[in-house]
Every structure is written in structure tokens, then in C-alpha cells.
Amino acid sequence: MQAYEHRAQYYETDQMGIIHHSNYIRWFESARIWYMSQIGVDYREMERQGVMIPVLEVSCTYKSMVHFGDLVDIIPKMEKYNGVKLELSYLILDHGTKEVRTCGRSSHCFLNRDGRLLSLKKAYPVFDAVFRAAMEAEQA
């Protein structure tokens, strides 16, 4: 799969002139929504149909600094999917050198508008089929 590209913005930097650590979590979210669109799941459409995808856990390991103006490639990968829970990993690479800048993970579940846990397989089989196909492609 193609990488999600992001150009580091000035407002994302801290006093030391490097990207503030909190922004990597935002980058993961942007890459996750982009990834979902690449596999054929429209995040906005899921929400319109009543499916919420909250973050259960997120982790981030910083390997080397990203500065204002740097172009990075963010490579999301589906690690686990079982219809109720979704886990992704993220690899952030310098666009030019391919040096690893950051890596991380996030886990999510699926809820209805009332905050109740959903099984996509039962409640939204079309979405489930797309996620399952993408998971199989990731493992191939």
C-alpha cells in the first residue's frame, strides 16, 4: 500500500523546533482515516450510519526528530481485526532517506450511537467484509 504523506507544519513544532510529541498521535489519526478510505471504508459514512470508532489505546515510540518542513511517509497497517476490535500499527519514515522517525500502535472498538459495543459482522456486514478483506491482504 502507498504511504500517507505529511509535511511537518510550523504550528506543530515545540520550543526546540521539533515536532511536539502530541502531534504524532494526530498524524496517526489522519493516516488511519486515509487508510480506511484506501481499503474502501468511508469513516464519515460509518459515522452517518451510527458506527463510532473510539480509541481504546495508543502508543508511540520516538526514534528520531522531525522538524518543520520535513516530509514524512506514514505507513498504517492493520494488525488485528475481529469485527469488534481493530488494531493498527504506524511507521513514520523520512520521505527522502526512509529513516525511521516514529512508530506506534492504536487499538479501537466499534460502538453504536448509544455507546454500546457493536459487532460489525452482525450489525454492518458490508463494513465487516471490507475490513476482513483488507486484513487478509495485509497478511498475504
Short mmCIF file of C-alpha atoms in Angstrom, two decimals:
data_model
loop_
_atom_site.label_atom_id
_atom_site.label_comp_id
_atom_site.label_asym_id
_atom_site.label_seq_id
_atom_site.Cartn_x
_atom_site.Cartn_y
_atom_site.Cartn_z
CA MET A 1 0.00 0.00 0.00
CA GLN A 2 1.03 3.53 -0.72
CA ALA A 3 2.11 5.71 2.21
CA TYR A 4 0.21 8.68 3.58
CA GLU A 5 2.44 11.76 3.16
CA HIS A 6 2.58 14.62 5.64
CA ARG A 7 4.63 17.83 5.53
CA ALA A 8 5.50 18.93 9.07
CA GLN A 9 3.94 22.30 9.78
CA TYR A 10 5.41 25.16 11.80
CA TYR A 11 2.49 25.17 14.25
CA GLU A 12 3.27 21.52 15.07
CA THR A 13 6.72 22.37 16.47
CA ASP A 14 7.69 23.00 20.07
CA GLN A 15 10.12 25.48 21.59
CA MET A 16 13.05 23.30 20.48
CA GLY A 17 11.95 23.50 16.85
CA ILE A 18 10.96 19.84 16.57
CA ILE A 19 7.52 18.35 16.16
CA HIS A 20 5.73 18.28 19.50
CA HIS A 21 5.12 14.72 20.66
CA SER A 22 1.33 15.11 20.76
CA ASN A 23 1.15 15.74 17.03
CA TYR A 24 2.27 12.23 16.15
CA ILE A 25 -0.99 10.91 17.61
CA ARG A 26 -2.87 13.32 15.34
CA TRP A 27 -0.80 12.08 12.40
CA PHE A 28 -1.77 8.50 13.28
CA GLU A 29 -5.43 9.53 13.18
CA SER A 30 -5.07 11.22 9.81
CA ALA A 31 -3.25 8.20 8.43
CA ARG A 32 -5.90 5.85 9.88
CA ILE A 33 -8.76 7.74 8.20
CA TRP A 34 -6.77 7.85 4.94
CA TYR A 35 -6.02 4.11 5.22
CA MET A 36 -9.67 3.31 5.75
CA SER A 37 -10.57 5.24 2.61
CA GLN A 38 -7.87 3.34 0.70
CA ILE A 39 -9.37 -0.01 1.66
CA GLY A 40 -12.89 1.17 0.82
CA VAL A 41 -14.36 2.26 4.16
CA ASP A 42 -15.53 5.86 4.41
CA TYR A 43 -15.14 6.97 8.02
CA ARG A 44 -17.76 9.68 7.66
CA GLU A 45 -20.23 7.19 6.17
CA MET A 46 -19.65 4.80 9.07
CA GLU A 47 -20.50 7.61 11.49
CA ARG A 48 -23.57 8.58 9.43
CA GLN A 49 -24.76 5.00 9.78
CA GLY A 50 -24.23 5.10 13.54
CA VAL A 51 -20.82 3.42 13.93
CA MET A 52 -18.33 5.14 16.21
CA ILE A 53 -14.69 4.06 16.40
CA PRO A 54 -13.19 5.31 19.66
CA VAL A 55 -9.53 4.93 20.57
CA LEU A 56 -9.00 2.39 23.35
CA GLU A 57 -5.24 2.66 23.50
CA VAL A 58 -2.45 4.43 21.66
CA SER A 59 1.33 4.22 21.97
CA CYS A 60 4.16 5.99 20.26
CA THR A 61 7.91 5.44 20.22
CA TYR A 62 10.07 8.31 19.05
CA LYS A 63 13.19 7.21 17.15
CA SER A 64 14.49 10.46 15.62
CA MET A 65 13.28 14.04 15.34
CA VAL A 66 11.04 15.54 12.71
CA HIS A 67 11.47 19.26 12.04
CA PHE A 68 9.33 21.93 10.43
CA GLY A 69 9.15 21.39 6.69
CA ASP A 70 10.21 17.73 6.75
CA LEU A 71 8.16 15.43 4.54
CA VAL A 72 7.33 12.11 6.16
CA ASP A 73 5.65 8.95 4.95
CA ILE A 74 3.19 7.39 7.38
CA ILE A 75 2.52 3.73 6.76
CA PRO A 76 -0.53 2.40 8.61
CA LYS A 77 -1.03 -1.35 8.80
CA MET A 78 -3.97 -3.32 10.13
CA GLU A 79 -2.56 -5.73 12.69
CA LYS A 80 -5.76 -7.26 14.08
CA TYR A 81 -9.43 -7.20 13.27
CA ASN A 82 -12.16 -9.41 14.68
CA GLY A 83 -15.34 -7.48 13.96
CA VAL A 84 -15.42 -5.89 17.41
CA LYS A 85 -11.88 -4.59 17.77
CA LEU A 86 -9.38 -3.06 15.34
CA GLU A 87 -5.64 -2.63 15.91
CA LEU A 88 -3.26 -0.73 13.67
CA SER A 89 0.44 -0.02 13.64
CA TYR A 90 2.07 3.07 12.19
CA LEU A 91 5.55 3.58 10.82
CA ILE A 92 6.70 7.14 10.17
CA LEU A 93 9.65 7.41 7.80
CA ASP A 94 11.60 10.34 6.44
CA HIS A 95 10.31 10.67 2.88
CA GLY A 96 13.76 11.08 1.35
CA THR A 97 16.09 8.93 3.45
CA LYS A 98 13.50 6.39 4.66
CA GLU A 99 14.97 6.73 8.17
CA VAL A 100 12.51 5.63 10.85
CA ARG A 101 11.31 8.66 12.78
CA THR A 102 8.49 7.21 14.85
CA CYS A 103 6.44 4.07 15.24
CA GLY A 104 3.26 3.43 17.11
CA ARG A 105 0.04 1.49 17.56
CA SER A 106 -3.59 2.19 18.24
CA SER A 107 -6.50 -0.02 19.21
CA HIS A 108 -10.16 0.73 18.66
CA CYS A 109 -13.58 -0.80 19.11
CA PHE A 110 -16.87 -0.20 17.35
CA LEU A 111 -19.78 1.39 19.21
CA ASN A 112 -23.30 2.43 18.28
CA ARG A 113 -24.55 5.96 18.98
CA ASP A 114 -25.67 4.86 22.45
CA GLY A 115 -22.14 3.80 23.32
CA ARG A 116 -22.87 0.09 23.15
CA LEU A 117 -20.32 -2.30 21.71
CA LEU A 118 -21.01 -3.42 18.14
CA SER A 119 -20.07 -6.46 16.16
CA LEU A 120 -19.65 -5.23 12.61
CA LYS A 121 -20.12 -8.79 11.38
CA LYS A 122 -23.65 -8.83 12.78
CA ALA A 123 -24.71 -5.19 12.55
CA TYR A 124 -22.82 -3.95 9.48
CA PRO A 125 -21.71 -6.92 7.36
CA VAL A 126 -20.67 -4.73 4.41
CA PHE A 127 -18.14 -2.85 6.56
CA ASP A 128 -17.04 -6.11 8.15
CA ALA A 129 -16.36 -7.67 4.74
CA VAL A 130 -14.16 -4.74 3.71
CA PHE A 131 -12.12 -4.87 6.94
CA ARG A 132 -11.75 -8.66 6.67
CA ALA A 133 -10.58 -8.42 3.04
CA ALA A 134 -8.03 -5.77 4.00
CA MET A 135 -6.82 -7.88 6.93
CA GLU A 136 -6.32 -10.86 4.61
CA ALA A 137 -4.41 -8.65 2.15
CA GLU A 138 -2.16 -7.38 4.98
CA GLN A 139 -1.32 -10.97 5.95
CA ALA A 140 -0.64 -12.12 2.39
#
